[in-house]
């Protein structure tokens, strides 16, 4: 199950003009005039102006419904403002939508076509990441990150869900499930061998990505 939401309609605000910048008239007005920008998805953004006019901007096609663009074919202040808002990270870029992180609900921009769970940079884990298990302090190697919640995934050998498992009860039942192995190696007379290839399932916030 994926949750998405439009960016909350922002307040109309103006933006600071960078000091020392020599902006042409439209670029200056794109910053100085109070406007709000809302992502509608599919490359389209709505800009509401100080005078309550609403224009639709397609930032990929470089089109706006305002007279300045339609009749004069200018790269109008609305197009410029949307580009600034995307660059500054206040609205999602084309192909992305705003969604709450599945762990902390911080707003993240996720690709519309992706099935990956919505995770902010702090909680994001990917296959191949090395992470520390908060419960044991041990290091694990992430092999898969699922879109499914800890209370939806059953542990076959335990007859309970990942969320119900005794050492996972301190973590949110809504956490996406991460599969990982303990990459321990033992040396045998045949050379080094993995201790175990058993795959364990964790609520994502039980694991902390190792930065090294
Ligand atoms: Zn325009
Ligand atoms: Zn988060």
Short mmCIF file of C-alpha atoms and ligand atoms in Angstrom, two decimals:
data_model
loop_
_atom_site.label_atom_id
_atom_site.label_comp_id
_atom_site.label_asym_id
_atom_site.label_seq_id
_atom_site.Cartn_x
_atom_site.Cartn_y
_atom_site.Cartn_z
CA UNK A 1 0.00 0.00 0.00
CA UNK A 2 1.41 3.38 -0.91
CA UNK A 3 0.35 6.72 0.45
CA UNK A 4 0.85 9.87 -1.52
CA UNK A 5 -0.37 13.39 -1.05
CA UNK A 6 -0.03 16.59 -2.93
CA UNK A 7 2.28 19.12 -1.47
CA UNK A 8 0.19 21.23 0.87
CA UNK A 9 -0.83 24.41 -0.88
CA UNK A 10 1.92 26.77 0.15
CA UNK A 11 1.35 30.28 1.34
CA UNK A 12 2.00 32.95 -1.22
CA UNK A 13 5.47 34.18 -0.55
CA UNK A 14 8.15 36.14 -2.26
CA UNK A 15 11.74 34.94 -2.42
CA UNK A 16 14.92 36.86 -1.70
CA UNK A 17 16.79 38.17 -4.71
CA UNK A 18 20.40 36.98 -4.40
CA UNK A 19 22.60 39.94 -3.57
CA UNK A 20 24.79 41.06 -6.42
CA UNK A 21 22.65 39.20 -8.95
CA UNK A 22 21.78 41.09 -12.12
CA UNK A 23 18.40 39.60 -12.97
CA UNK A 24 16.30 40.54 -15.93
CA UNK A 25 12.81 41.88 -15.32
CA UNK A 26 10.97 38.52 -15.45
CA UNK A 27 13.50 36.71 -13.25
CA UNK A 28 13.32 39.48 -10.68
CA UNK A 29 9.51 39.42 -10.65
CA UNK A 30 9.57 35.60 -10.41
CA UNK A 31 11.20 36.10 -7.00
CA UNK A 32 9.82 39.40 -5.73
CA UNK A 33 6.11 38.83 -6.42
CA UNK A 34 4.24 36.73 -3.86
CA UNK A 35 3.16 33.44 -5.48
CA UNK A 36 2.31 29.94 -4.34
CA UNK A 37 3.29 26.82 -6.27
CA UNK A 38 1.48 23.48 -5.96
CA UNK A 39 2.56 20.26 -7.69
CA UNK A 40 -0.30 18.57 -9.54
CA UNK A 41 1.74 15.58 -10.76
CA UNK A 42 2.49 14.63 -14.39
CA UNK A 43 4.89 17.58 -14.83
CA UNK A 44 2.13 20.15 -14.07
CA UNK A 45 2.27 22.82 -11.37
CA UNK A 46 -0.30 25.42 -10.42
CA UNK A 47 0.94 28.92 -9.70
CA UNK A 48 -1.34 31.30 -7.84
CA UNK A 49 -0.39 34.95 -8.16
CA UNK A 50 -0.75 37.86 -5.79
CA UNK A 51 -3.90 38.92 -7.70
CA UNK A 52 -5.38 35.39 -7.25
CA UNK A 53 -4.88 34.39 -10.88
CA UNK A 54 -4.15 30.71 -11.29
CA UNK A 55 -1.97 29.43 -14.11
CA UNK A 56 -0.89 25.91 -14.99
CA UNK A 57 2.77 25.42 -15.75
CA UNK A 58 4.13 22.36 -17.53
CA UNK A 59 7.76 22.61 -16.60
CA UNK A 60 8.97 19.82 -18.92
CA UNK A 61 7.23 21.24 -21.99
CA UNK A 62 8.13 24.80 -20.90
CA UNK A 63 4.51 25.97 -21.14
CA UNK A 64 2.31 28.23 -19.03
CA UNK A 65 -1.35 29.19 -19.46
CA UNK A 66 -0.71 32.89 -18.72
CA UNK A 67 -1.05 35.61 -21.40
CA UNK A 68 2.62 36.50 -21.27
CA UNK A 69 3.51 32.99 -22.39
CA UNK A 70 0.52 32.27 -24.62
CA UNK A 71 0.58 35.54 -26.57
CA UNK A 72 4.18 36.68 -26.31
CA UNK A 73 5.79 33.22 -26.10
CA UNK A 74 8.00 34.45 -23.31
CA UNK A 75 9.59 32.32 -20.61
CA UNK A 76 7.24 33.94 -18.11
CA UNK A 77 7.76 34.62 -14.40
CA UNK A 78 5.57 31.59 -13.50
CA UNK A 79 7.77 29.14 -15.40
CA UNK A 80 10.80 30.71 -13.77
CA UNK A 81 9.24 30.57 -10.30
CA UNK A 82 8.39 26.86 -10.65
CA UNK A 83 11.97 26.14 -11.73
CA UNK A 84 13.25 28.00 -8.65
CA UNK A 85 10.89 26.12 -6.29
CA UNK A 86 12.01 22.77 -7.73
CA UNK A 87 15.68 23.71 -7.48
CA UNK A 88 15.22 24.82 -3.87
CA UNK A 89 13.44 21.54 -3.00
CA UNK A 90 10.10 23.05 -1.96
CA UNK A 91 8.08 21.18 -4.59
CA UNK A 92 8.84 17.76 -6.10
CA UNK A 93 10.59 17.64 -9.46
CA UNK A 94 8.69 16.23 -12.50
CA UNK A 95 8.08 12.50 -12.12
CA UNK A 96 8.11 12.73 -8.33
CA UNK A 97 5.41 13.24 -5.73
CA UNK A 98 5.62 14.33 -2.12
CA UNK A 99 4.93 11.55 0.38
CA UNK A 100 5.49 11.05 4.10
CA UNK A 101 8.47 8.92 5.17
CA UNK A 102 7.06 5.58 6.37
CA UNK A 103 9.03 5.92 9.61
CA UNK A 104 9.11 9.59 10.64
CA UNK A 105 6.56 11.19 8.27
CA UNK A 106 9.04 13.80 7.08
CA UNK A 107 8.04 14.78 3.53
CA UNK A 108 10.12 13.07 0.87
CA UNK A 109 9.96 13.22 -2.92
CA UNK A 110 9.46 9.75 -4.38
CA UNK A 111 9.32 8.61 -7.99
CA UNK A 112 5.73 8.10 -9.09
CA UNK A 113 6.61 4.90 -10.98
CA UNK A 114 8.48 3.28 -8.08
CA UNK A 115 7.17 0.56 -5.74
CA UNK A 116 9.85 1.23 -3.14
CA UNK A 117 8.71 2.22 0.34
CA UNK A 118 8.78 5.95 1.00
CA UNK A 119 11.79 6.64 3.18
CA UNK A 120 13.61 9.86 3.97
CA UNK A 121 17.40 10.02 3.57
CA UNK A 122 17.79 9.28 7.29
CA UNK A 123 15.72 6.08 7.14
CA UNK A 124 16.51 4.96 3.61
CA UNK A 125 18.09 1.55 3.21
CA UNK A 126 18.95 -0.23 -0.03
CA UNK A 127 20.06 -3.68 -0.99
CA UNK A 128 23.79 -3.95 -0.37
CA UNK A 129 23.83 -1.46 2.51
CA UNK A 130 25.60 -2.47 5.69
CA UNK A 131 23.53 -1.56 8.73
CA UNK A 132 23.78 -1.84 12.50
CA UNK A 133 21.08 -3.74 14.36
CA UNK A 134 20.00 -1.47 17.26
CA UNK A 135 19.01 -4.49 19.39
CA UNK A 136 22.24 -6.48 19.18
CA UNK A 137 24.76 -3.94 17.92
CA UNK A 138 25.71 -6.47 15.22
CA UNK A 139 26.22 -5.57 11.58
CA UNK A 140 23.90 -6.91 8.92
CA UNK A 141 23.90 -6.81 5.12
CA UNK A 142 20.61 -5.64 3.56
CA UNK A 143 19.36 -8.01 0.87
CA UNK A 144 15.89 -6.57 0.19
CA UNK A 145 13.68 -3.64 1.17
CA UNK A 146 9.97 -4.33 0.98
CA UNK A 147 6.94 -2.13 0.60
CA UNK A 148 5.04 -4.27 3.12
CA UNK A 149 4.44 -3.37 6.75
CA UNK A 150 5.92 -5.24 9.69
CA UNK A 151 2.43 -6.28 10.82
CA UNK A 152 1.67 -7.75 7.35
CA UNK A 153 4.74 -9.97 6.98
CA UNK A 154 4.78 -13.30 8.82
CA UNK A 155 7.92 -15.04 10.06
CA UNK A 156 7.27 -18.67 9.05
CA UNK A 157 9.44 -20.27 11.75
CA UNK A 158 7.87 -18.17 14.54
CA UNK A 159 4.18 -18.21 13.70
CA UNK A 160 3.92 -14.46 14.21
CA UNK A 161 4.41 -11.29 12.22
CA UNK A 162 7.65 -9.31 12.09
CA UNK A 163 5.97 -6.65 14.24
CA UNK A 164 4.91 -9.22 16.87
CA UNK A 165 8.31 -10.85 17.17
CA UNK A 166 9.63 -10.27 20.67
CA UNK A 167 12.67 -8.13 19.85
CA UNK A 168 10.72 -6.04 17.33
CA UNK A 169 7.93 -4.87 19.60
CA UNK A 170 9.60 -1.55 20.32
CA UNK A 171 9.41 -0.53 16.66
CA UNK A 172 6.37 0.76 14.74
CA UNK A 173 4.12 -1.96 13.31
CA UNK A 174 3.78 0.25 10.23
CA UNK A 175 7.52 0.08 9.43
CA UNK A 176 8.41 -1.38 6.02
CA UNK A 177 10.18 -4.74 6.34
CA UNK A 178 13.88 -5.07 5.51
CA UNK A 179 15.48 -8.46 4.88
CA UNK A 180 19.11 -8.86 5.89
CA UNK A 181 21.77 -11.45 6.60
CA UNK A 182 24.46 -11.51 9.27
CA UNK A 183 27.63 -11.51 7.17
CA UNK A 184 29.66 -13.50 9.68
CA UNK A 185 32.42 -15.69 8.25
CA UNK A 186 34.13 -18.67 9.85
CA UNK A 187 37.34 -20.24 8.68
CA UNK A 188 37.09 -23.95 8.00
CA UNK A 189 39.63 -26.33 6.55
CA UNK A 190 37.99 -25.59 3.19
CA UNK A 191 38.68 -21.87 3.64
CA UNK A 192 36.36 -19.05 4.76
CA UNK A 193 32.66 -19.86 4.66
CA UNK A 194 29.62 -17.82 5.61
CA UNK A 195 28.41 -18.63 9.09
CA UNK A 196 24.83 -18.67 7.96
CA UNK A 197 22.86 -17.59 4.94
CA UNK A 198 19.66 -17.33 6.89
CA UNK A 199 17.70 -14.21 6.01
CA UNK A 200 16.15 -12.23 8.86
CA UNK A 201 13.32 -9.71 8.62
CA UNK A 202 13.48 -6.41 10.50
CA UNK A 203 11.27 -3.34 10.89
CA UNK A 204 13.28 -0.72 9.00
CA UNK A 205 13.85 1.59 11.96
CA UNK A 206 15.55 -1.22 13.90
CA UNK A 207 18.46 -0.87 11.46
CA UNK A 208 20.79 2.11 11.14
CA UNK A 209 22.72 2.48 7.92
CA UNK A 210 26.46 2.36 8.50
CA UNK A 211 28.13 5.41 7.01
CA UNK A 212 31.53 3.80 6.56
ZN1 LIG B 1 3.13 32.27 -17.00
ZN1 LIG B 2 12.25 9.22 7.97
#
